[in-house]
XYZ file of C-alpha atoms in Angstrom:
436
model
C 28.086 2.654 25.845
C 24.291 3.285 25.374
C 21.602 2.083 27.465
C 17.550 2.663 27.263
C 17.371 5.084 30.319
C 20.533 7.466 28.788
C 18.880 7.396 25.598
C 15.248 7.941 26.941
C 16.832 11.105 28.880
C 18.495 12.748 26.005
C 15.186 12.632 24.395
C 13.338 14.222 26.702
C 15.624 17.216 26.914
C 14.967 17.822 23.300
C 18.676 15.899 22.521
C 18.915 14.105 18.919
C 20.057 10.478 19.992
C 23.252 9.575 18.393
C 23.835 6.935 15.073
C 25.204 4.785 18.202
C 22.298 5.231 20.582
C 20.056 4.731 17.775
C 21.197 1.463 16.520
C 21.643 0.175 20.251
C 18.194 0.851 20.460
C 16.712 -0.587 17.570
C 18.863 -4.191 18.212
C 17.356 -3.419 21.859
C 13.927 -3.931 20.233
C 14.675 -6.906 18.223
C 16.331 -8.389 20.983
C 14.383 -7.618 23.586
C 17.039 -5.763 25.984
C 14.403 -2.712 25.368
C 10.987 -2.954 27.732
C 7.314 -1.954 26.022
C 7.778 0.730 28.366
C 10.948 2.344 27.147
C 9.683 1.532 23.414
C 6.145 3.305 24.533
C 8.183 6.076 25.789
C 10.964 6.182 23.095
C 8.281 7.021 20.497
C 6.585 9.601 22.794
C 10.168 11.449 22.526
C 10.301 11.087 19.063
C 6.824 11.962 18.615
C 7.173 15.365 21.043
C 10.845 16.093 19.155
C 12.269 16.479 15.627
C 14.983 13.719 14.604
C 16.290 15.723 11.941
C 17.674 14.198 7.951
C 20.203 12.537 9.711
C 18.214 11.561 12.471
C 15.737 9.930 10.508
C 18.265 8.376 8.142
C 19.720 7.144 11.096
C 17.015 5.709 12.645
C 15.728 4.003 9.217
C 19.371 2.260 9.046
C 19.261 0.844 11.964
C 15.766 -0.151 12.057
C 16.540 -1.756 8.742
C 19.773 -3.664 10.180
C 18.172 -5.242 13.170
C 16.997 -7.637 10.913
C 18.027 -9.476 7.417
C 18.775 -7.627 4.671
C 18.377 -9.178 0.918
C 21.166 -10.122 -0.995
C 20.655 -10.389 -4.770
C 22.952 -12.151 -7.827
C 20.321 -11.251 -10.609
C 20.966 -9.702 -13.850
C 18.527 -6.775 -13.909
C 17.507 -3.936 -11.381
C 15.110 -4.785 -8.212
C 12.373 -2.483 -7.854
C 9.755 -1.676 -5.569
C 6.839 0.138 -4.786
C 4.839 1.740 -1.751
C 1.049 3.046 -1.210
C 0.193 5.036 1.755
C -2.551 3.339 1.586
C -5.831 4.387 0.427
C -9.486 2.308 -1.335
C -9.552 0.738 -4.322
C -6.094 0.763 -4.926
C -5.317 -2.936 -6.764
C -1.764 -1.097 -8.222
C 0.392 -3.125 -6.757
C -1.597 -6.601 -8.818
C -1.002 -4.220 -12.244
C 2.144 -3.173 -10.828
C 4.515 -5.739 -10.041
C 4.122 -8.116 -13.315
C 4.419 -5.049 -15.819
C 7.512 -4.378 -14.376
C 9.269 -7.568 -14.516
C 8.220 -7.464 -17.779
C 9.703 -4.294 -18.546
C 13.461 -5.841 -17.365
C 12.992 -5.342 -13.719
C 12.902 -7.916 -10.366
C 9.943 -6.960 -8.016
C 10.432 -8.482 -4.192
C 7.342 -6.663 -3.799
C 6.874 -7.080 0.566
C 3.257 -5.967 1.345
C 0.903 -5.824 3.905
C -2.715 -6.745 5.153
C -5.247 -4.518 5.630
C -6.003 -2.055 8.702
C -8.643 0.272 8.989
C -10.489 1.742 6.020
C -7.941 0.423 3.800
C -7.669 -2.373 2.033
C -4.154 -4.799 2.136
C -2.394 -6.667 -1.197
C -1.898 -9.745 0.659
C -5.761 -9.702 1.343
C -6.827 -9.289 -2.412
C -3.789 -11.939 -3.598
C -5.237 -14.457 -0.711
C -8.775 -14.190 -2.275
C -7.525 -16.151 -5.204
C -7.388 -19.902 -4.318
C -4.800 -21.529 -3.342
C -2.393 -18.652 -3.063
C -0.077 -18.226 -0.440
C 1.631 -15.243 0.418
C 3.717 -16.581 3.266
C 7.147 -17.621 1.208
C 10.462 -18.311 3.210
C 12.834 -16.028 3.383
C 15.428 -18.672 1.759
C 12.495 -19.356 -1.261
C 11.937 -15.668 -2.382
C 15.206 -15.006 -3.765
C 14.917 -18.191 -6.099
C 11.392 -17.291 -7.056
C 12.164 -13.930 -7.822
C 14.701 -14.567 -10.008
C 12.527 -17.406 -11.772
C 9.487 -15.294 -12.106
C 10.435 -11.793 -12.151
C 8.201 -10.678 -9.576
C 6.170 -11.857 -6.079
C 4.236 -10.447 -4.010
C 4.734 -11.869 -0.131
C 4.244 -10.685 3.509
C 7.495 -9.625 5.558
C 9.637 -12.424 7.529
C 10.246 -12.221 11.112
C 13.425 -11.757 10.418
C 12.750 -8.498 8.136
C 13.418 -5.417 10.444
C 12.079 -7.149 13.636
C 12.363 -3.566 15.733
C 9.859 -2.232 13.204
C 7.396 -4.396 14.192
C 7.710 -4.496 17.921
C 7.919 -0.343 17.332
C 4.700 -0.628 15.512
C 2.828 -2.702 17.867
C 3.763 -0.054 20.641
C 3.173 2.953 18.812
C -0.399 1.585 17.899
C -1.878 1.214 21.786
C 0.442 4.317 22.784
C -1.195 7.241 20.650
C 2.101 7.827 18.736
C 1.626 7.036 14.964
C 1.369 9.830 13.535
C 4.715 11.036 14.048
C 6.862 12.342 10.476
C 10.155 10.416 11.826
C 8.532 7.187 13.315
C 6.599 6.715 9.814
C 9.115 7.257 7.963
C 11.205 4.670 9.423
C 8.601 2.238 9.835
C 7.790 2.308 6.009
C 11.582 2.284 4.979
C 13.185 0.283 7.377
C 11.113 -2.909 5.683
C 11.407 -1.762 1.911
C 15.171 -1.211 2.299
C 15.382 -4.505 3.598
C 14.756 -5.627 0.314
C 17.262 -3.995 -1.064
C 16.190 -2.309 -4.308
C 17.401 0.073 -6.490
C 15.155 2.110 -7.432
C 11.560 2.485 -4.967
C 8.702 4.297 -6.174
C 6.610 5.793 -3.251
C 2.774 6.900 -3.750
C 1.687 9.057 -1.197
C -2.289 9.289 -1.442
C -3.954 12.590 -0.504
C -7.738 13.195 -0.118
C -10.755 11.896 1.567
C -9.890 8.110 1.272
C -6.149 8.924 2.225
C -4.725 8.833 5.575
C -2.702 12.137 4.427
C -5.904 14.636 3.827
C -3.852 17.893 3.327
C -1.346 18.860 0.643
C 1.298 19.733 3.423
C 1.045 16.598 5.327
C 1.165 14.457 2.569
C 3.916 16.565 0.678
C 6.294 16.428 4.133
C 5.727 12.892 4.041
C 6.500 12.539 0.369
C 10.015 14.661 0.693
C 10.850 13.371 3.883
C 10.805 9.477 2.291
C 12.875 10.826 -0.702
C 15.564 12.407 0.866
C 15.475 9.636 3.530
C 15.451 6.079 1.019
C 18.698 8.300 -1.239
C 20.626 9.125 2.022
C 20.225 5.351 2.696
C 21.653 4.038 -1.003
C 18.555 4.237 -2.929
C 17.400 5.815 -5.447
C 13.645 6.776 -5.144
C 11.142 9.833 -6.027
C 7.324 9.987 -4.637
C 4.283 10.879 -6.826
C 1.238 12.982 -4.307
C -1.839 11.712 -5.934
C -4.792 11.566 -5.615
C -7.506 9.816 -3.767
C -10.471 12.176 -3.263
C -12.306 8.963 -4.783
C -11.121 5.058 -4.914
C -8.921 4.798 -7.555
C -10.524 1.058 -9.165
C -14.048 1.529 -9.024
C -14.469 -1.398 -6.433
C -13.297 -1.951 -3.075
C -13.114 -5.241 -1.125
C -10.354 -8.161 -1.957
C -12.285 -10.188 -4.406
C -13.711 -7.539 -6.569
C -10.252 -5.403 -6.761
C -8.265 -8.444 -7.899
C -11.449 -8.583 -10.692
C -10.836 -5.090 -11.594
C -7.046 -5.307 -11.591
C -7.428 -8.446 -13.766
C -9.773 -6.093 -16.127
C -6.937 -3.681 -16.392
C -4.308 -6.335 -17.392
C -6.510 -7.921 -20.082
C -7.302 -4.871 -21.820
C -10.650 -5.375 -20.757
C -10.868 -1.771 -18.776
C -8.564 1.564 -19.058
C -9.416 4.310 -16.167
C -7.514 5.436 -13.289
C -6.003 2.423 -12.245
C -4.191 1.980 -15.600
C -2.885 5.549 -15.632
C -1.728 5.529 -11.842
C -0.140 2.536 -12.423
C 1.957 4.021 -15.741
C 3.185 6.439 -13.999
C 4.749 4.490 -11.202
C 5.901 2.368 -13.067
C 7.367 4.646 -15.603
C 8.974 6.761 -12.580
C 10.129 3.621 -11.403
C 11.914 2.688 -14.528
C 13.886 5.971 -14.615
C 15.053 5.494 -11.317
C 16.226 2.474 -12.038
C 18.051 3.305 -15.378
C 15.448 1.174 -17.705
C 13.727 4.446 -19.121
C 15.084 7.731 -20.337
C 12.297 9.501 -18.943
C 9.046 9.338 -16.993
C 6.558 9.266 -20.113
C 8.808 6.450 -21.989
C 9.030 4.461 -18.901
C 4.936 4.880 -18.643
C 4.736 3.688 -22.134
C 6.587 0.719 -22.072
C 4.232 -0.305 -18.822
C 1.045 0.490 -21.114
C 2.545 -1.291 -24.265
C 3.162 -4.807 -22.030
C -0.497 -4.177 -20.394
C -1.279 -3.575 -23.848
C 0.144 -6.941 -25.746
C -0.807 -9.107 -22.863
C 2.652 -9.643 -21.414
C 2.143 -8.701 -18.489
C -0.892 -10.892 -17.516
C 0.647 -13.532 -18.600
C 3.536 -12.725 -15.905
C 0.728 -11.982 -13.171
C -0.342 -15.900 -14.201
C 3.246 -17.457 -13.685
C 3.203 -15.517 -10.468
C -0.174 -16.752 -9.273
C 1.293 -20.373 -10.199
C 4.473 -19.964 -8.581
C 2.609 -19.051 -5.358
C 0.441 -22.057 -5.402
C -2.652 -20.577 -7.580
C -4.484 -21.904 -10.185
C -2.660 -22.732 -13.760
C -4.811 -20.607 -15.848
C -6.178 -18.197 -13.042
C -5.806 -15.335 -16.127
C -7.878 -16.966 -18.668
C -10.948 -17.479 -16.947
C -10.378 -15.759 -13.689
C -14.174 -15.083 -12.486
C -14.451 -19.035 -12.254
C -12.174 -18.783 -9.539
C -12.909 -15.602 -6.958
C -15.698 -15.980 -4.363
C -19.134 -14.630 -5.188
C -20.862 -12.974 -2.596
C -24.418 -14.451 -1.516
C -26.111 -11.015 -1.645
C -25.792 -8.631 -4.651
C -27.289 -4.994 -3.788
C -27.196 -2.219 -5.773
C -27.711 1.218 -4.675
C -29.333 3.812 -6.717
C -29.170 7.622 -6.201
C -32.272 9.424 -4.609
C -31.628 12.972 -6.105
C -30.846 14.229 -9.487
C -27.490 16.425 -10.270
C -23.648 15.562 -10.487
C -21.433 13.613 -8.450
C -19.323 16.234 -6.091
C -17.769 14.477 -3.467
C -17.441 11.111 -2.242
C -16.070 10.191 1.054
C -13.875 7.206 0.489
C -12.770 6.868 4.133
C -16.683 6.659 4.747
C -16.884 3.552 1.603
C -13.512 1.912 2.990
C -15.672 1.658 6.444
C -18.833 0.218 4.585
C -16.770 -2.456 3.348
C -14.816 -3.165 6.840
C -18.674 -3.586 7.875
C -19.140 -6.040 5.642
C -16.578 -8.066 6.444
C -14.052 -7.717 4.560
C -11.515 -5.531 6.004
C -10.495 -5.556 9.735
C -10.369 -3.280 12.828
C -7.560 -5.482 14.874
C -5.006 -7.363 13.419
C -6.461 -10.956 14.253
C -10.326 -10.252 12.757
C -11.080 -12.883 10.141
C -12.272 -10.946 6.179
C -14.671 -12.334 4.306
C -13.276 -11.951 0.660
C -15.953 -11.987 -1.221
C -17.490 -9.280 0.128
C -17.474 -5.606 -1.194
C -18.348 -2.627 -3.070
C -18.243 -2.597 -7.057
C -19.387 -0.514 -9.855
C -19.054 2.603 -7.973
C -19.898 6.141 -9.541
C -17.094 8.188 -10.824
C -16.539 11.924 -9.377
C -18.086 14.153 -12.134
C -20.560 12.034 -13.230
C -24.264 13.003 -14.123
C -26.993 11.646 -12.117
C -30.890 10.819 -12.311
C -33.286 9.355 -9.604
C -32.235 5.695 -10.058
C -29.084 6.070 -11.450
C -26.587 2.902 -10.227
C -24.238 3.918 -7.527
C -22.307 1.119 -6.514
C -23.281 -2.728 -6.454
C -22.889 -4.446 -3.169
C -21.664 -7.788 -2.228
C -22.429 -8.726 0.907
C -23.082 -12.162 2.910
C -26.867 -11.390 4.706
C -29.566 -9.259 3.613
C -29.703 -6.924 6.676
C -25.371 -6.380 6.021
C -26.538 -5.053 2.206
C -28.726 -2.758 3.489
C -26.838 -1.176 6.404
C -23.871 -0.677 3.631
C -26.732 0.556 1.451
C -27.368 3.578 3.771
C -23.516 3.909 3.965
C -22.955 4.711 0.327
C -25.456 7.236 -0.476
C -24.351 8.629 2.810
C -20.500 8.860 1.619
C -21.238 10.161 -2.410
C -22.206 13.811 -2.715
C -24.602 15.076 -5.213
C -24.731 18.666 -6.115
C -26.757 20.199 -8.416
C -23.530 21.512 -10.427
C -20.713 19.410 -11.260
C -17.097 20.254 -9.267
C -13.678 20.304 -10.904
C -12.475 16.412 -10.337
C -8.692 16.553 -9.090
C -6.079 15.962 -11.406
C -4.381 12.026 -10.630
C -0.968 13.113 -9.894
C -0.563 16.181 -7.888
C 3.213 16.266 -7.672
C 6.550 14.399 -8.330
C 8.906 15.033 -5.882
C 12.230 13.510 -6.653
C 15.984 14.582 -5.966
């Protein structure tokens, strides 16, 4: 029979705990048998070791199982996505109604922001009235009414996750390949999809900022979510500059909103194709990649699937016809700011991690869990990499709540976009699909 201190030894002598000692050790954490201290010392081991395919598989499962798991009677495929997380990245808003217009269910669980990056249930919160907090017992009957929903994890959805998280946070042990892995499966394949798309962001406003940490990250949530029952294939791409060209919670549900109306085409539309046309392969609604990404462009296209993103907004206790006029309803900032650029040239480089920060600053992202966002608040109109630049030339418009908070993200911009006097290759979108 396993117990913490047995487990926590094999560890440390470089042992791979056992299916058995793994799941007894993830109920542990649910149920509280296992001490902050054996959790805090658990993930050292794991951190300081390798768990292996199986290990990792392993420790997803049972991560996933300490909790509920979704049960569905619907009569299409569920779906989901995942970010790593990066700035200006609204997808997920596109996302989730283009698919359940294309013949899919989205569940879509997300999260709130943390650091430089921004969270979905922030930006969906900054519409009125919206809640993202559903029951557990309510989301399978929305889901099936709507199509799709976007909602925050239950309790009850893999508890040892959490309590993992929350240790591995004030113990230096985050970054570990196994522990992240879990962490990000163990809730998705509690929803019990299909078919999961994963976009793993590399660059400056990434988390990932090499090719061979975000590609082992990439293949080690493949072959991880298919060893567990489902089917899923990552896209690397990129995010050497915010993918909407606005970052805060107001201003990217404005720009996602732009995308689904036809009003605006750009990266966002394109990233969000090819998810969702990988997506749709992997769950057996598209031939191949490029259909799949058409039939998400042709319902962007027609307007079907902002009319889905309305029902949804309804359904979650928005406004009736948030689509039609949906500036009326998203806070304005107090202060609008823009920044111009000081030198003459191309734009080279721009630090997103440094923008994502600006924004935090502003108040609206957080640095601890319990910090209160302002959602109004943010960064919009800014410059694409490659583009040509004069003295005076708009860089980004600010939205901010005081004078003094403008001009301190003011500084902040020009400091995080690079201007050469020669213009530098700009990164192709998708860097690689890695699928099995």
């Amino acid at each position: 029979m396993s117990d913490a201190r047995a487990i926590l030894s094999r560890l440390r002598r470089g042992e791979v705990p056992s299916v058995e000692d793994l799941r007894w050790f993830a109920e542990g954490l649910a149920d509280g048998r296992v001490s902050d201290a054996q959790a805090g010392a658990f993930a050292m081991g794991v951190c300081r070791g390798d768990l292996g395919a199986e290990g990792r598989t392993a420790l997803t499962l049972a991560m996933r199982d300490s909790g509920d798991v979704m049960d569905w009677a619907l009569d299409g495929p569920v779906v989901d996505k995942h970010s790593t997380g990066g700035v200006g990245d609204c997808v997920s808003l596109v996302l989730a109604p283009a698919l359940a217009e294309c013949g899919a269910y989205v569940p879509m669980i997300s999260g709130r922001g943390l650091g430089h990056t921004g969270g979905t249930l922030d930006k969906l919160e900054a519409i009125p009235g919206v809640t993202t907090q559903i029951p557990q017992e309510v989301l399978p009957q929305l889901v099936a009414k709507v199509g799709c929903v976007i909602a925050g994890a239950s309790a009850r959805i893999a508890p040892a996750d959490k309590r993992l998280y929350a240790v591995r946070d004030v113990t230096g042990t985050v970054e570990s390949l196994d522990l992240i892995t879990a962490s990000i499966l163990s809730k998705k394949l509690a929803e019990a999809p299909q078919a999961l798309v994963l976009d793993v962001k590399l660059g400056s406003g990434a988390f990932m900022k090499t090719e061979g940490e975000a590609r082992a990250l990439a293949r080690a949530l493949v072959e991880t979510a298919n060893a567990a029952g489902c089917k899923a294939s990552a896209l690397i791409t990129d995010m050497s500059q915010p993918l909407a060209p606005a970052l805060g919670n107001a201003v990217e549900v404005d720009a996602a909103l732009r995308v689904l109306t036809g009003a605006e085409a750009g990266l966002l539309a394109d990233l969000t194709a090819a998810l969702g046309g990988q997506v749709l392969v992997d769950a057996g609604l598209a031939a191949e990649a490029e259909a799949g990404a058409a039939r998400i462009r042709a319902v962007i296209a027609d307007g079907r699937a902002a009319e889905r993103f309305g029902r949804m907004i309804a359904a979650q206790g928005g406004p009736m016809g948030f689509v039609d006029n949906w500036a009326r309803y998203l806070p304005e900032a107090d202060v609008m700011h823009e920044v111009t650029a000081r030198d003459e040239g191309f734009v080279t480089a721009i630090d997103g991690e440094a923008l994502g920060l600006a924004v935090v600053a502003l108040g609206g992202g957080r640095q601890v869990e319990h910090d209160v966002i302002n959602p109004a608040v943010g960064l919009s109109e800014v410059i694409r990499l490659g583009a040509k630049v004069g003295r005076g030339t708009p860089l980004a418009m600010i939205h901010a709540a005081r004078e003094d908070a403008a001009r301190r993200a003011a500084q902040a911009v020009r400091a995080a976009i690079t201007i050469g006097a020669k213009p530098a290759p700009v990164p192709a979108l998708v860097r690689e699909r890695i699928s099995l």
